[in-house]
Amino acid sequence: MHNILVKVCMGTGGIAAGGDEVLAAFNKEIAEAGITASVEKKCSTHQVGCRGLCAKDVLVDVIINDRKVTYQHVRPEMVSRIVKEHILENVPVAELVAGDDYHNFHDKQFKVVLSDCGSIDPEDIDAYIAVEGYTSAQKVLGSMSPEETTDLIKRSGLRGRGGAGFPTGTKWEIAGKQVSDRKYIICNADEGDPGAFMDRSVIEGNPHAVIEGMIIGAYAIGAYKGYVYIRAEYPLAVERLRKALDDARRRNFLGKSIMGSGFDFDILVKLGAGAFVCGEETALIASIEGQRGMPRAKPPFPVYQGLWGKPTVINNVETLANVSYIVRKGAEWFASFGTEKSKGTKVFALTGKIKNSGLIEVPMGIPLRQIIYDIGGGIEGDRQFKAVQTGGPSGGCIPADLLDTPVDFESLAKVGSIVGSGGMVVLDETDCMVNIAKFFLEFTRGESCGKCVPCRIGTKRLLEILERITKGEGRPGDIELLENMSVDIKMASLCGLGQTAPNPVLSTIKYFRHEYEAHINDKKCPAGVCRDLLTYMVLPDACKGCGACLRACPAKAITGEKKKPHAIDPSVCIKCGACFDVCKFKAVKKE
Amino acid sequence: MVTLKINNIEAVVPEGTTVLEAARKAGIYIPALCQHPKLTPFGGCRLCLVEIKGMPRPVTSCTTPAAEGMEVATTSPVIERLRRTVLELILSDHPNDCMVCEQAGSCTLQELAYEYGIRENRFEGERRKYARKDGNPFIERDLEKCIMCGRCVKICDEVQGVEAIEFGYRGFDAKICTPFEEDLDCEFCGQCVSVCPTGALTGKLWSKKGRQLGVREVDSTCPYCGTGCMLTYHVKDNEIVRVTSKEDGLNEGLLCVKGRFAYKYVNSPDRLRKPLIKKDGVFVETSWDDALDLIADKLKEVKAEHGPDAIAGLSSARCTNEENYAFQKFIRAAIGTNNVDHCARL
């Protein structure tokens, strides 16, 4: 008897790469081969959530009697071969099997939150129950007091994964002690950092883990109702979450007297309307209440006065997804990973100029170098590493000589960045740091709500100065002005958005001041990115006179006879770089 | 009651008092643009930042409740630097045309710029430009001068209960919007105008009529209805050029569209100044004595011929309670009928 299982990645990344077509192809081929009807072979196919290495999608696991083979870059037309050779004849198709990159990417990770993501069907509640799902909620509701539950989370050392790293147990404890007729728990799924997709993947891959975490949290603080505030831009996550909630209600994991415990709790889904600032907890509350998403001053903190003025706990998706595993495996087990002050693991979205970009989960305290070179496989094209940007628009850039910095809340703060929600963008020698700062300021300037002056006008002025510098119109004193106003904006702004928006500016000035100076004083962009500061020229000794650049130039700025060195007229050149890209002899110089 | 120390001065205030209110009670000045005693705290202008012992960063005193044992410093080199930066940022996105601004002299922003001596500004750049003018008859909305303090939105919502305006757009593009950004169409009570700390909201009727020089302020009572709102006429060359209302009056500075904007009748040539009696089909000016005599004669005549119930009295909402009382007494006792009513019932 052969037990055959085919798992196709159907996260947003997997579907974008054609996962649904691949799954359909498997179903069709398997039916045509008559496998399901045969007595010796029992075969099932199902979708799974994000497996992390989206760059290799569509990823497919074929598991025959617990022997797993992973295929990468699977296209529908490859499926019939996999079915014929592997499923029917038990000979894996060697050239389609995922290589070392895939295994190196996974081997150095340690998965808690993502442990069931990418292996179970997110739309099947039984699949979650089969991996001990909802046993934690059952244990808590059946045999633990709210205080014991809070104490367990406190002992685990779990800290908020949304960015600020506030101890989750302490937050629950304060909310639990509030006397109120109503309390709320909110799951913050308004993930908005550019390039971040941690929370999305968790909800798409294992929505029940988040729901179970919310049930446990609600019980600990005494909430009768919960909300998941999720971006409308995550349609798949919303759909799977809604299905999971329906299924959980049907099984009495939500609703009246959950699992006969006498504890009532239900969860509503609230869609965000596309404002980054609504990830800030007081703005998020305003948004749920039907107000414009603008933050308000704290104190009072939401644990005292939150939604509708009632005590409210707001936890991030990843934080809540940790909870059921902590209950199941123990606080001590969770606290055994990570550093003294940052326990457990953290999920990161590893992107940028890195070979293996994707979703990773690592123990807190792992050095940046290991993430970038061991898991990420190093820099794309083996170019020179320049910096890694962590924490999204609120974070900072960490340079090469600090690559051994451990990734935890305290260490990253010490070097002028943050863990944040988990964005990690790798930059190489072809990235201009002034331009990177400009990119993030463009984002925060556009996403500022406009309520407070330092953020509303300050981010605009910061951006204008950065734009000026990248255009070659920087002035002496600009760097000092940027530094001074950044410090003031951070201190004077109302909410976390404004208080952190200048971080990309400050950290790039701190570690790459010479790049700013080159832009301002020498009118040069050392990385060759800022177009207004570039000059393209032909090196006469290297030019073979092939005419490729001449034909590629859209502005007709290049002249020259065949087999004689060509020349670029700088007054006509529009600096598009077409000549540079097309030249096979490296005869076009850009500086 | 909670006891706190502000600049080393002890203050005892009721629970729930903000640090800003506590400071003001103790006679300590803290600058602010968005805070207003009638409105819930906003915390947007960031000028009222103070340092509180034990707090990691400066906090806005308008949003922070006073707490027992709190130690507050309302000024420090850092706080003053931050306030200056905030003011420079605001002014970098402001027309700064005080020379021709209707609000010059009674503008809080102008006063703060003066106080902080902001002659030079480190910041420069794009300024918001809005070409479209609001076509409503009463309120000039110059959104380029708006500093987004939110007072107008809040007073319209929290005090007037009308919600005619709201914040729209984001960040630097944020502005105060009417529904669908059409012309303002509200009650035109002008409460928003009265709380605007800059020249963003002014009365259209005031335009170019005079600001402070040569303008006298005359406190009076609104003649329009029995409420008796206190108002202040701004008079130049014996003409009313603006109406405001002081916050310590019984109406707490609030007015309606009539009190605030309908003052042109005072100097109107059509205004009745003496009683008129129609003689031979033409109205002729007469004295009050003659007019009242004529009315008395006519009333007596009707009463004698048709009885008291042939007469009815209808009094005006512009009369005070006392006047209305006297009027119904006159109709009931002197005329002898219960046919008396009041236009405010309609």
mmCIF file of C-alpha atoms in Angstrom, chain A residues 99 107 115 117 123 218 294 335 419 482 525 535 561 572:
data_model
loop_
_atom_site.group_PDB
_atom_site.id
_atom_site.type_symbol
_atom_site.label_atom_id
_atom_site.label_comp_id
_atom_site.label_asym_id
_atom_site.label_seq_id
_atom_site.Cartn_x
_atom_site.Cartn_y
_atom_site.Cartn_z
ATOM 1 C CA GLY A 99 18.575 21.825 -5.245
ATOM 2 C CA ASP A 107 18.187 24.053 7.061
ATOM 3 C CA SER A 115 6.086 25.218 11.472
ATOM 4 C CA CYS A 117 2.717 26.864 7.295
ATOM 5 C CA GLU A 123 -8.600 25.885 4.217
ATOM 6 C CA ALA A 218 -9.349 36.650 24.942
ATOM 7 C CA MET A 294 -5.756 59.190 12.801
ATOM 8 C CA ALA A 335 12.261 30.741 26.240
ATOM 9 C CA VAL A 419 13.596 44.624 14.390
ATOM 10 C CA LEU A 482 18.767 66.816 7.830
ATOM 11 C CA CYS A 525 26.649 59.455 -6.978
ATOM 12 C CA THR A 535 28.056 61.112 -16.877
ATOM 13 C CA GLU A 561 32.490 55.557 -37.543
ATOM 14 C CA VAL A 572 22.351 65.403 -25.871
#
